[in-house]
Structure formats: structure tokens, C-alpha cells
mmCIF file of C-alpha atoms in Angstrom:
data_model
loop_
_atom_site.group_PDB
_atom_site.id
_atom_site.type_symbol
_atom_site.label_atom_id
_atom_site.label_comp_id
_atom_site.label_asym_id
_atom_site.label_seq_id
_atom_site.Cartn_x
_atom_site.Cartn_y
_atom_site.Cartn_z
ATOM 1 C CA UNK A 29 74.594 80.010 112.343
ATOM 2 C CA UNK A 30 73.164 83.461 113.195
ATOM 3 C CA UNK A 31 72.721 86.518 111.193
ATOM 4 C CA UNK A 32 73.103 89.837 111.673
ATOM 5 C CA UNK A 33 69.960 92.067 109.983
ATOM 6 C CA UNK A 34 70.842 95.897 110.083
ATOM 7 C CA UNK A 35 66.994 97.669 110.789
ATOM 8 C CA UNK A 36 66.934 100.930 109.906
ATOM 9 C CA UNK A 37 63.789 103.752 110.649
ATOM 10 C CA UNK A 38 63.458 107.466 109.734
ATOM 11 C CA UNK A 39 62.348 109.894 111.724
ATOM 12 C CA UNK A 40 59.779 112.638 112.165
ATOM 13 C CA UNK A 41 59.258 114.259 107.923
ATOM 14 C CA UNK A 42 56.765 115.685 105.765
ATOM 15 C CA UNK A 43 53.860 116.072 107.168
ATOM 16 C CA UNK A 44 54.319 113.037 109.959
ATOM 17 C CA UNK A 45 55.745 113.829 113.596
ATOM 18 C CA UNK A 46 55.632 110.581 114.761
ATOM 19 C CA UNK A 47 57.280 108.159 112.353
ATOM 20 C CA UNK A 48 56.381 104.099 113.448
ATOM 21 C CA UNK A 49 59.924 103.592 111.593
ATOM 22 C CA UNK A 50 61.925 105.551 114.206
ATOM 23 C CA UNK A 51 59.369 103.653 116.979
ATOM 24 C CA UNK A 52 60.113 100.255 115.878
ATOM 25 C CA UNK A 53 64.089 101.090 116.175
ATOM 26 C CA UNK A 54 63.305 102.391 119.666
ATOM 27 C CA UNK A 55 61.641 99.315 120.771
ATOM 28 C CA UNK A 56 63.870 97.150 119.444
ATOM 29 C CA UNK A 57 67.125 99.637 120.994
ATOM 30 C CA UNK A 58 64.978 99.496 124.639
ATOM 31 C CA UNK A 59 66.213 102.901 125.512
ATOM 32 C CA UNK A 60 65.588 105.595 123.765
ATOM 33 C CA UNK A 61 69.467 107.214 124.740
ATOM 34 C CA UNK A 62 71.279 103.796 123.224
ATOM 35 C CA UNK A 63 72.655 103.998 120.094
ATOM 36 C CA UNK A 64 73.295 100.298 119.051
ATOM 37 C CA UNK A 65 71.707 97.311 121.143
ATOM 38 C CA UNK A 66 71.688 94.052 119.921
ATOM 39 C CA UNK A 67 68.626 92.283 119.961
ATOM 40 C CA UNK A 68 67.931 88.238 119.008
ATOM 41 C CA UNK A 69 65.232 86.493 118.000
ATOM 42 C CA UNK A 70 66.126 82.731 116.985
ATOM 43 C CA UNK A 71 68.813 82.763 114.745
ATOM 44 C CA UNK A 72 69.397 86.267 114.328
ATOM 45 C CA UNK A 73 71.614 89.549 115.914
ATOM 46 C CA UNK A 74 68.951 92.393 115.112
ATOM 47 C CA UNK A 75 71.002 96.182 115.186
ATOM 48 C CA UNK A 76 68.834 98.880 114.633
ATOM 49 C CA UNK A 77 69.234 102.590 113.806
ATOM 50 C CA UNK A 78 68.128 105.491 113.043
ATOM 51 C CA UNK A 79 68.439 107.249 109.438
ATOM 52 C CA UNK A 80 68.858 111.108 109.000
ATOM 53 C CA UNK A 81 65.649 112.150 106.957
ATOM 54 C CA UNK A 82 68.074 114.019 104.037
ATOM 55 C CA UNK A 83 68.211 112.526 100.915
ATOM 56 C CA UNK A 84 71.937 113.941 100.732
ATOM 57 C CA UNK A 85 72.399 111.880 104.180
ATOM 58 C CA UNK A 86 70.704 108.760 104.666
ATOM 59 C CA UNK A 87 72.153 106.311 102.116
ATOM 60 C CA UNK A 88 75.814 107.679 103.357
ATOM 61 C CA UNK A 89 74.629 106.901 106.827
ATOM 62 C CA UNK A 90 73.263 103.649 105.936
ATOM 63 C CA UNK A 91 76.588 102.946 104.053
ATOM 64 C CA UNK A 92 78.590 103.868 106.898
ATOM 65 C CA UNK A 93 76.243 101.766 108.872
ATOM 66 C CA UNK A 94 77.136 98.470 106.569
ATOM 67 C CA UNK A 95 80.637 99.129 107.236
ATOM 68 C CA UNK A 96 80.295 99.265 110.714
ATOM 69 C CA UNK A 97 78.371 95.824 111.401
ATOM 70 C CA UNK A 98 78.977 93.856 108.425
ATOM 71 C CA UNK A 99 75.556 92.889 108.498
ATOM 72 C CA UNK A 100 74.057 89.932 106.279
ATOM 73 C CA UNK A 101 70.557 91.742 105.731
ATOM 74 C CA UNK A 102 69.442 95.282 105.206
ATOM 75 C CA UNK A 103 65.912 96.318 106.134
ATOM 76 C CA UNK A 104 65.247 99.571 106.255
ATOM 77 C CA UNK A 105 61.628 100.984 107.422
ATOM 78 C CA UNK A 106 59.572 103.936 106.441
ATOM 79 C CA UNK A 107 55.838 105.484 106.888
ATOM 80 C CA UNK A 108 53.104 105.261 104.137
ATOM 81 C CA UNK A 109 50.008 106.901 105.988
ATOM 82 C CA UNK A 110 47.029 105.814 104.475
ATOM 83 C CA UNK A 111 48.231 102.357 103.728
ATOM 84 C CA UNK A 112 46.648 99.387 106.476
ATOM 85 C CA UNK A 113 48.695 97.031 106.120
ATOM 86 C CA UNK A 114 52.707 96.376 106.240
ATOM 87 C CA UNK A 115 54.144 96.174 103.021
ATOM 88 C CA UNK A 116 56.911 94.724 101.282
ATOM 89 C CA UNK A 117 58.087 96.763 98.359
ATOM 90 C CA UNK A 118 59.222 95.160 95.396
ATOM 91 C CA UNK A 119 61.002 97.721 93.035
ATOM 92 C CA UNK A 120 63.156 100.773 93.934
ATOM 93 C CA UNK A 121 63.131 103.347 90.911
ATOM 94 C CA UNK A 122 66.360 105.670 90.079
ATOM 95 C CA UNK A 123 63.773 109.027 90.378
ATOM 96 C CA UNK A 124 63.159 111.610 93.106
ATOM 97 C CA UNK A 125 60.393 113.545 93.150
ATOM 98 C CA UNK A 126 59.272 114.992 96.266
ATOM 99 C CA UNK A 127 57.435 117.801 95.562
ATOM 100 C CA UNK A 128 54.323 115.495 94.171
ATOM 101 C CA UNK A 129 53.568 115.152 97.547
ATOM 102 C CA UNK A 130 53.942 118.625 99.011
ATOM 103 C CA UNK A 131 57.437 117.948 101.076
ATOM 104 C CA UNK A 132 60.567 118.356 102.180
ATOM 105 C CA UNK A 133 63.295 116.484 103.950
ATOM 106 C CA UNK A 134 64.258 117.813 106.911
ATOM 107 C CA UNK A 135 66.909 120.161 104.922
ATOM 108 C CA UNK A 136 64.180 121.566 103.382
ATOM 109 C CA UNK A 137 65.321 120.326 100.190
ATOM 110 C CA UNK A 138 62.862 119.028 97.484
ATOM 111 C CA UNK A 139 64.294 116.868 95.001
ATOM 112 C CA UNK A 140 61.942 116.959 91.707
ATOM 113 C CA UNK A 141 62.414 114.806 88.533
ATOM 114 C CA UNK A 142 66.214 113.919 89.840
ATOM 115 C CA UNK A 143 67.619 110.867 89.779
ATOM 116 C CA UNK A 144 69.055 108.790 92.590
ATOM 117 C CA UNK A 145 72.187 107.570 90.901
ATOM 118 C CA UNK A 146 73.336 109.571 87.826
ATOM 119 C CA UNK A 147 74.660 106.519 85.999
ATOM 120 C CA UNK A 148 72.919 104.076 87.929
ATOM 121 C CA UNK A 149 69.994 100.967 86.127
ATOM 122 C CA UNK A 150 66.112 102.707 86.069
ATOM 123 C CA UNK A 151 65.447 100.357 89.013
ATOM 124 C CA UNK A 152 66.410 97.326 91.209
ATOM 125 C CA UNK A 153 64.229 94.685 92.531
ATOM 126 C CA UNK A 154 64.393 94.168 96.041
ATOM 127 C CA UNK A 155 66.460 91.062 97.057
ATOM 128 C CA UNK A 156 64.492 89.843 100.565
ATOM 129 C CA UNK A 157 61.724 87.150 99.817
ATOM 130 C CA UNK A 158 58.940 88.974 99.547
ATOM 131 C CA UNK A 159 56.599 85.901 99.214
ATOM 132 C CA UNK A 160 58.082 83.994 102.027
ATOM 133 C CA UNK A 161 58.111 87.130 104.116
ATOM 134 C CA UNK A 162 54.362 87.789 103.368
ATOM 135 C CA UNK A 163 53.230 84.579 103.776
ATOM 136 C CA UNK A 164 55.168 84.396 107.592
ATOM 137 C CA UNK A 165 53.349 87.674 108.639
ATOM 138 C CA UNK A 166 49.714 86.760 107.752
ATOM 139 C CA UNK A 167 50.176 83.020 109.195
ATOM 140 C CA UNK A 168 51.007 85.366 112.294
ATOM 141 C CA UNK A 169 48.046 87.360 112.465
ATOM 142 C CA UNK A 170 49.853 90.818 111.259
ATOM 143 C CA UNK A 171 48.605 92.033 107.923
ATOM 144 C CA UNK A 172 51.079 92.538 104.711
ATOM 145 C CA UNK A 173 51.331 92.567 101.392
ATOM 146 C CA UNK A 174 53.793 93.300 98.244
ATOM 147 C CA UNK A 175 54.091 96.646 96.950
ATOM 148 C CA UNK A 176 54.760 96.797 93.356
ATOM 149 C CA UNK A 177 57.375 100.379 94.184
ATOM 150 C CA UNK A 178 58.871 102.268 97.038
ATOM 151 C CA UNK A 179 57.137 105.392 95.386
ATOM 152 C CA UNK A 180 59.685 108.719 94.487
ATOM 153 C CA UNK A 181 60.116 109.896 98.303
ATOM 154 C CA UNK A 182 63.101 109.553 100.175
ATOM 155 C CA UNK A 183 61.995 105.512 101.225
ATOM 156 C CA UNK A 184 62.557 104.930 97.736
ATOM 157 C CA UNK A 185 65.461 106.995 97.525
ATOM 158 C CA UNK A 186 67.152 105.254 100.155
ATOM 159 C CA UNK A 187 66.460 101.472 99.085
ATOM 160 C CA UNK A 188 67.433 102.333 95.650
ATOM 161 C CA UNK A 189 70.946 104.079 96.806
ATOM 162 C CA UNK A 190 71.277 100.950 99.420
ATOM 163 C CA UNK A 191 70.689 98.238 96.760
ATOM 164 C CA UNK A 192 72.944 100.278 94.019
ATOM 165 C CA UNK A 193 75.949 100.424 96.776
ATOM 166 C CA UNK A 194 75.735 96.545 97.336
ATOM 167 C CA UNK A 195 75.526 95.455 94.025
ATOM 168 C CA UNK A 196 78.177 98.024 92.009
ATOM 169 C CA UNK A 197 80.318 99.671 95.177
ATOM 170 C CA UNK A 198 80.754 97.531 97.909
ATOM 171 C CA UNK A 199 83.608 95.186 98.912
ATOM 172 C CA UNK A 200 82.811 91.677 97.067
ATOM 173 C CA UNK A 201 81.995 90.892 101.344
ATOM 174 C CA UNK A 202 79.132 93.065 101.031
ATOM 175 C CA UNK A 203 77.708 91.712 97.655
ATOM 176 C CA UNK A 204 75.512 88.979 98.937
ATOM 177 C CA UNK A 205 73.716 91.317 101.587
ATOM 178 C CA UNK A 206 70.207 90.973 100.904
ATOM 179 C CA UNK A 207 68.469 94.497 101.045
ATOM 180 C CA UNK A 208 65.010 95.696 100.434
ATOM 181 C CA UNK A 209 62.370 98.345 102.222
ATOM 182 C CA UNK A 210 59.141 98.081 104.460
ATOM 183 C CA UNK A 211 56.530 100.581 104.731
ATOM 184 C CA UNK A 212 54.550 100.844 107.683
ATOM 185 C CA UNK A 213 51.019 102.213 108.476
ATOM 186 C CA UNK A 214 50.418 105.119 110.433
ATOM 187 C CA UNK A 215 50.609 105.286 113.965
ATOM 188 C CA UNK A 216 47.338 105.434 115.973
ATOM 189 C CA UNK A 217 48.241 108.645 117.660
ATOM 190 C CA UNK A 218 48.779 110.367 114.373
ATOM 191 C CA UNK A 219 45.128 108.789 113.019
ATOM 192 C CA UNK A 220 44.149 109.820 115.911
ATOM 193 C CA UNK A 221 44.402 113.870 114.772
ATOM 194 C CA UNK A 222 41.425 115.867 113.231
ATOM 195 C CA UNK A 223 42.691 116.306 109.873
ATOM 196 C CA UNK A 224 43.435 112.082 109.364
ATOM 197 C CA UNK A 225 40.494 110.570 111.364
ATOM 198 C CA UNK A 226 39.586 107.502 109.196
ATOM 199 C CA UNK A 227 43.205 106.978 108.216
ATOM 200 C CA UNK A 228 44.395 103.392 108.894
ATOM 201 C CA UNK A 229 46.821 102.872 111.766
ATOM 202 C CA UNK A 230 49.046 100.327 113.798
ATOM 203 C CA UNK A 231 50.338 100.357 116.699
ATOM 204 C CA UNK A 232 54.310 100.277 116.993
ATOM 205 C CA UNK A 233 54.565 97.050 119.407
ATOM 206 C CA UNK A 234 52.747 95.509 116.255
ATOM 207 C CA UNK A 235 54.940 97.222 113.680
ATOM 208 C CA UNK A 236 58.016 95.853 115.626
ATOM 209 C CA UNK A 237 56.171 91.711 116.040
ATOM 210 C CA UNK A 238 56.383 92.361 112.022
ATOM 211 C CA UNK A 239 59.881 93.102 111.679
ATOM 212 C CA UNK A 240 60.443 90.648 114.296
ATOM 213 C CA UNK A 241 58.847 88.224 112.128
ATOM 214 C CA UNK A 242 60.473 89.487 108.882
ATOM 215 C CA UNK A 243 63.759 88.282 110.440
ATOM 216 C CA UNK A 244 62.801 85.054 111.417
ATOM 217 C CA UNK A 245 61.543 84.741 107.306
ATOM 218 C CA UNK A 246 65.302 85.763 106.613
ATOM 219 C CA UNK A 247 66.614 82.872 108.926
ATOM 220 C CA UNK A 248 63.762 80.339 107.516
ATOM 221 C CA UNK A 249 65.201 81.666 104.087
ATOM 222 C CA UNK A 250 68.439 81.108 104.709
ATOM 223 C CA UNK A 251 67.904 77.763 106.147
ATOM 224 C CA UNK A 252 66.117 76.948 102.643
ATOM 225 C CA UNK A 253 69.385 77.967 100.266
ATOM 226 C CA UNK A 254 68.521 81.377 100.322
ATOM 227 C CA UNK A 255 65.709 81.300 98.046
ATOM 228 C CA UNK A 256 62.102 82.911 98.069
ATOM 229 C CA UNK A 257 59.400 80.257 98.119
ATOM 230 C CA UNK A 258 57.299 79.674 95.112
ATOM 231 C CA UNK A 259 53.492 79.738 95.406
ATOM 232 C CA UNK A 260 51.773 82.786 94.594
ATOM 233 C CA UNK A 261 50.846 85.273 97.326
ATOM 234 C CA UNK A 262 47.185 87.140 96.340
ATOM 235 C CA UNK A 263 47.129 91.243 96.696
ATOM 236 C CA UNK A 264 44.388 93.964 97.312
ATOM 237 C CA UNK A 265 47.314 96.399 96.186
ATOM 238 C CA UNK A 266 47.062 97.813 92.911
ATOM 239 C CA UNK A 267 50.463 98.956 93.375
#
């Protein structure tokens, strides 16, 4: 049986003009003027698209998106510059606060100290197998870990609104979508600039071999009952 994994990527915001999130959906779309193109690795329908960068936008897109393609898994992709390695996060957090890091969105707005979801839980756990998933991309050479939280910037705005709609205000269809976020490094060409040189990078043919290889731990998972595997999986995050 295949699945069908919804990708999703933001892109350019803040201070980044070339997102890997939005580069990773172009590679996997092939052409940068299609929409929706359906690409397969082994026992998987991969859709990908792009995400407005508004937090008043992006989790109605991403809704809209669900209801389109009836997807069975929700990964959605965003930039943490600074950060070497992909990372899984673990924990999306019902607060906004943009203006710790000197931003926008591409509205200009600013969200500070606001919350997500007005009536919504202080947080949800992420529901992909982060273990498995981490595990699968070392074993193939790409570099990962688990992030303890999405941060309070619209990546963790938008797995927080995501994982909220599935589990309180979707169709009982939708309920057993499994959902969670990636963050990727930096680009080379933007740790390539001046003002970042030292900054960790990746390039976005790697970036896309991990997502790639994220879906193929979904499958695996599947396969398995749907359940994360248990041994533990050692971190240099302190997050």
C-alpha cells in the first residue's frame, strides 16, 4: 500500500532570501512553474508545496492543502540558520513571538507574546517517529537530530496550528494523519555572504535525499504498526 506525504516549504523571510524549504519543494516539483507533481520513492506519493510566509496564511493554506490530497503524512519544512544538521522537532508550543528575533512575516506583521490557538493545549508533541526517522538519516550518511521545540517563529506556528487542526477540527478521516516539522540548515549560498561566513550550510539536493529518506522512515513505520522504534537516539542538541 502507498502513502501519500504532503511536503510543505516556506519561502524567502526574515532575514533569509533563499529558503532550502522552498528548494527542497522545487526539486522535488522538477519545475519551478508546476504547482503539484507527484513524486515516489518506494512506497510513497510525495506532493509538495509551497506555504505563504504569513502567520495569518500558512496553516489555512496548509489546511486547504489536507483537504485537497487527503494525504496520510504532513511534513512541513523550514530554515534554522546556524543549525548543521537536519532536525526533527519534537514539541510545537501555543506562543508567537517574533520579534525576539528581529522579524517579520512577509505582511510585515510581528506577532509578540500571542498565542497560536486561543483555546488551544500549551503544546503538542509531534506525531512522526522521530527516533526511527533519525536513526534512517544518519545510517544514510545525512546528519540529524531531535529538537526538543519548533522555537516561537512562524515554523512553530505552523506545526502547532497543523497538529491542533488534525487532532480537534478535522473530519475523523483526517485524525490519524501523522504531522510534525523539519528544520533545515542554511543554504551554502546564503553562508556563503559576508555577514554569515562560518555559518553551517547544506546543500538543497542533500536537504531533499533527507526528506526523501524521512518518507521512506514513514513507510518503514508504517510497515512496523505505525509505531516509533525504541532504542535511544544520543543528541549534541541542548534543545
Amino acid at each position: 500500500m502507498t502513502i501519500r506525504v504532503l511536503i510543505t516549504g516556506f519561502g524567502p523571510y526574515g532575514n533569509t532570501t533563499i529558503n532550502p524549504s522552498l528548494a527542497v519543494v522545487k526539486l522535488l516539483q522538477k519545475n519551478e512553474c508546476l504547482d503539484r507533481v507527484n513524486y515516489y520513492v518506494d512506497g510513497a506519493e510525495i506532493i509538495a508545496k509551497q506555504a505563504s510566509c504569513e502567520f495569518n496564511t500558512c496553516i489555512e493554506e496548509t489546511i486547504a492543502y489536507i483537504h485537497e490530497l487527503n494525504p496520510d503524512a504532513v511534513i512541513m519544512l523550514g530554515e534554522y540558520p546556524g543549525r548543521s544538521m537536519v532536525t526533527i522537532e519534537r514539541v510545537a508550543i501555543n506562543y508567537n513571538d517574533s520579534t525576539r528575533y528581529g522579524c517579520a512575516d512577509n505582511k510585515g506583521y510581528a506577532p509578540q507574546g500571542e498565542k497560536t490557538a486561543t483555546y488551544g493545549p500549551d503544546a503538542y508533541l509531534s506525531t512522526l517517529p522521530l527516533r526511527r526517522i533519525v536513526k534512517d538519516l544518519r545510517s544514510n550518511g545525512i546528519p540529524a537530530d531531535i529538537s526538543g521545540d519548533a522555537g516561537t517563529l512562524m515554523c512553530n506556528h505552523i506545526m502547532y496550528g497543523i497538529l491542533n487542526y488534525i487532532k480537534h477540527n478535522a473530519k475523523s478521516d483526517y485524525r490519524g494523519i501523522l504531522a510534525g516539522f523539519v528544520h533545515l540548515p542554511a543554504l551554502p549560498e546564503t553562508a556563503a555572504l559576508d555577514e554569515n561566513l562560518g555559518m553551517p550550510s547544506m546543500t538543497a539536493e542533500l536537504s531533499c535525499q533527507a526528506v526523501k529518506c524521512i518518507v521512506a522512515s514513514l513507510v518503514e513505520t508504517k510497515k512496523n504498526g505505525g509505531k516509533d522504534i525504541d532504542e535511544p537516539i544520543k543528541s549534541r542538541l541542548l534543545v
